[in-house]
Short mmCIF file of C-alpha atoms in Angstrom, two decimals:
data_model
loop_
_atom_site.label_atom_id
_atom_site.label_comp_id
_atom_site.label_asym_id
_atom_site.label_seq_id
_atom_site.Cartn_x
_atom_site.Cartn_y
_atom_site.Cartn_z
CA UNK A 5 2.48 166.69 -37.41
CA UNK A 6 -0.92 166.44 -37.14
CA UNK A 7 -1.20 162.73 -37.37
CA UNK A 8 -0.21 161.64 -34.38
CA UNK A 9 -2.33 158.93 -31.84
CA UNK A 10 -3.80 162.12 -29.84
CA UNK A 11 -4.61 164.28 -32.05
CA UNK A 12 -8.80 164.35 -31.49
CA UNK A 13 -8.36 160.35 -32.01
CA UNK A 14 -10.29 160.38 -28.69
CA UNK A 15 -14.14 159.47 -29.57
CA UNK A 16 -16.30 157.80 -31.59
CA UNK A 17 -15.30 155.51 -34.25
CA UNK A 18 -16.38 155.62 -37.63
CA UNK A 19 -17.80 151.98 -37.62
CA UNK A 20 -20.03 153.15 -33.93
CA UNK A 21 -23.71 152.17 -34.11
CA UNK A 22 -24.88 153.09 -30.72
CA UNK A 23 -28.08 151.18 -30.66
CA UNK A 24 -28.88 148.86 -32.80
CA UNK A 25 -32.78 146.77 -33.23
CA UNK A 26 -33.01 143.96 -35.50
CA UNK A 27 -36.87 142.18 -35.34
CA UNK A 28 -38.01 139.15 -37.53
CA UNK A 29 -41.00 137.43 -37.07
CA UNK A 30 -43.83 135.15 -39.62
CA UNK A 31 -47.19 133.49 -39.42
CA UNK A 32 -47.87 130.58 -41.40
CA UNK A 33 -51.96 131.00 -42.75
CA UNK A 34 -54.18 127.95 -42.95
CA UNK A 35 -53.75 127.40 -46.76
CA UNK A 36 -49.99 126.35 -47.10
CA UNK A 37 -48.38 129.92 -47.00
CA UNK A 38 -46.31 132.44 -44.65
CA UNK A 39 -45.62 135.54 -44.38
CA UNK A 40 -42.82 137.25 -42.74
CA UNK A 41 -40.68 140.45 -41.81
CA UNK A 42 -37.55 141.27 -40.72
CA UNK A 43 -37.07 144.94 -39.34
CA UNK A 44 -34.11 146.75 -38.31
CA UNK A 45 -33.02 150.24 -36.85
CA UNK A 46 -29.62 151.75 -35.99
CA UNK A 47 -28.37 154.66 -35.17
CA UNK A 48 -26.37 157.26 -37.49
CA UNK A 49 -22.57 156.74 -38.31
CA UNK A 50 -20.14 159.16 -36.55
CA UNK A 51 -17.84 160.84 -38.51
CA UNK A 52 -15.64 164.06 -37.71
CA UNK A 53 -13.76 166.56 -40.43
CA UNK A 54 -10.32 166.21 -41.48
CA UNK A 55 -8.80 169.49 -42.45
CA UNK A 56 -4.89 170.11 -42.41
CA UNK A 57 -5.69 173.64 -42.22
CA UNK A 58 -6.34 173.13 -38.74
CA UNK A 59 -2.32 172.40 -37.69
CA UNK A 60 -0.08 175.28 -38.27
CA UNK A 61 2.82 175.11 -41.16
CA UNK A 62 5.14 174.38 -38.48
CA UNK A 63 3.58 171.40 -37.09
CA UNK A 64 2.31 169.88 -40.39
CA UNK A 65 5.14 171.23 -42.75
CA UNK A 66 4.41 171.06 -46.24
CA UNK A 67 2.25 168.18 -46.50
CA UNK A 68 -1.61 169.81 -47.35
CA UNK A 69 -3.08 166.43 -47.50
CA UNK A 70 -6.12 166.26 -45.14
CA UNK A 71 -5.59 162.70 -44.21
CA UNK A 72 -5.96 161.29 -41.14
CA UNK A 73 -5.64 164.94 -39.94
CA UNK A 74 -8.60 165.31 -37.39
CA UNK A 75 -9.77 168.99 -36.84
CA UNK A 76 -12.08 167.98 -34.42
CA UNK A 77 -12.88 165.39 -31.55
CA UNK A 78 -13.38 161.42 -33.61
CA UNK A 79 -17.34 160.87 -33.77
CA UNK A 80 -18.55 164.50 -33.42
CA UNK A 81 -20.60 165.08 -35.99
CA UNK A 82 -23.61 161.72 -37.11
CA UNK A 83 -24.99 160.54 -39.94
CA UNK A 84 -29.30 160.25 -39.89
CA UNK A 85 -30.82 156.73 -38.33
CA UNK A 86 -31.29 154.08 -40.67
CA UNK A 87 -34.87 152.16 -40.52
CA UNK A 88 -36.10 149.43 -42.85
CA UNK A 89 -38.60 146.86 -43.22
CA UNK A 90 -38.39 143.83 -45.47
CA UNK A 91 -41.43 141.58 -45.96
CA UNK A 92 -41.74 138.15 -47.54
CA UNK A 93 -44.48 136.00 -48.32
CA UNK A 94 -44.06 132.28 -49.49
CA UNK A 95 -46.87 129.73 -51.04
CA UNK A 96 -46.46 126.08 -50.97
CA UNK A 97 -47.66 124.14 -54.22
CA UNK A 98 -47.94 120.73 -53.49
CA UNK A 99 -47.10 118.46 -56.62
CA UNK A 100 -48.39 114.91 -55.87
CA UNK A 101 -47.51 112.94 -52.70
CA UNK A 102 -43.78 113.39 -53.25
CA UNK A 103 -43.11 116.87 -54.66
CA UNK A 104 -43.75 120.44 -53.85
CA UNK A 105 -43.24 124.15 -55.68
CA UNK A 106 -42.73 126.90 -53.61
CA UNK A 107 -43.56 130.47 -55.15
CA UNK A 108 -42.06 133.03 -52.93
CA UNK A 109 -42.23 136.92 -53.29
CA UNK A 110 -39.92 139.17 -51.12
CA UNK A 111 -39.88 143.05 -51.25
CA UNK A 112 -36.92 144.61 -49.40
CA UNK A 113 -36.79 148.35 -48.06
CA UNK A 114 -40.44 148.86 -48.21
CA UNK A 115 -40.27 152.20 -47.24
CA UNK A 116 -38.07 152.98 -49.73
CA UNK A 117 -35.54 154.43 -46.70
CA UNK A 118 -32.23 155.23 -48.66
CA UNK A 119 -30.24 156.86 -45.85
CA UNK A 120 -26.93 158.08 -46.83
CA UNK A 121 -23.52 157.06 -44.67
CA UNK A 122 -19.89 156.96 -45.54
CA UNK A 123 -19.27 161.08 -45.28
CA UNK A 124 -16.89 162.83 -47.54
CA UNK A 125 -14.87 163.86 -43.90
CA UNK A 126 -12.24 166.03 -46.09
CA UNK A 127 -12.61 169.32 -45.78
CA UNK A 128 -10.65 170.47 -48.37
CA UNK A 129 -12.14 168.08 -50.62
CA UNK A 130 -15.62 168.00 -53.14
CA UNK A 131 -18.72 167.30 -51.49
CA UNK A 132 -17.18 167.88 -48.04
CA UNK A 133 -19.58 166.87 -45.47
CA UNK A 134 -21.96 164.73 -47.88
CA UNK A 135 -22.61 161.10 -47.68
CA UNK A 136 -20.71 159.03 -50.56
CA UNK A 137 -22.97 155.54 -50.12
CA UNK A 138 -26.60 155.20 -49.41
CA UNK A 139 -28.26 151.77 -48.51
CA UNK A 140 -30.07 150.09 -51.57
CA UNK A 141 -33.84 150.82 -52.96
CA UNK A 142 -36.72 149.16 -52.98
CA UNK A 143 -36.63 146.34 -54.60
CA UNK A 144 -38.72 143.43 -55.55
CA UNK A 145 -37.47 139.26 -55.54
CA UNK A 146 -39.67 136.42 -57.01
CA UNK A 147 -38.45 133.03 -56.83
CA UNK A 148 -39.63 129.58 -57.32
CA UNK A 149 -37.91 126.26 -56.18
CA UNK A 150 -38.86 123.11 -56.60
CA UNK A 151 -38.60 120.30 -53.81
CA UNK A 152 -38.12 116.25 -53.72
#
């Protein structure tokens, strides 16, 4: 009881990004280096509660596990939009006639944007309603790579 296909299965799924923007773009400048960024945006994740509170004893019997026991309608509730920027910026060091080193600096999530996604959806569970993943910090890359 209160697992069953049609049981507020009707909705949103859990993996739903309504809209979704992805934007990349560079400029190379005049002295053997580029520049780039890649942007995205999508929207929040749906999620809904799971509470076997919400069945009566006689339709869920003993069982008080919460799983896969939807109290309300799949996809009513939504996480916050996610936004990020990434930028790059790459220098060419030519070596000679035949050999080049390229120096290349990359700092994802400029903003710093750590939106959180993955809800606790148990109700009778900790941190009910609270995200359990957020995306990843800032953080800075520097490479270098040498070319024949």
């Amino acid at each position: 009881g209160g697992r069953q296909l049609w049981d507020f299965k009707y909705g949103d799924l859990r993996g739903d990004r309504r809209h979704k923007l992805k934007m990349y773009g560079y400029y190379t400048l005049p002295w053997k280096a580029s520049v780039g960024a890649f942007a995205i945006y999508q929207s929040g994740q749906p999620w809904e509660e799971h509470n076997y509170r919400y069945y009566p004893a006689s339709i869920r019997g003993t069982s008080t596990s919460d799983t896969n026991r939807y109290a309300e309608p799949a996809g009513s509730n939504s996480t916050e939009a996610h936004h990020q920027l990434d930028l790059n910026y790459t220098q060419d060091l030519p070596i000679g006639d035949r050999f080049n080193m390229q120096a290349r600096l990359d700092v994802y999530n400029v903003y710093d944007n750590q939106t959180g996604y993955n809800i606790q959806d148990n109700f009778n569970s900790a941190n009910f309603g609270l995200p359990q993943t957020f995306y990843d910090p800032r953080r800075f890359q520097i490479s270098l790579r040498f070319e024949f």
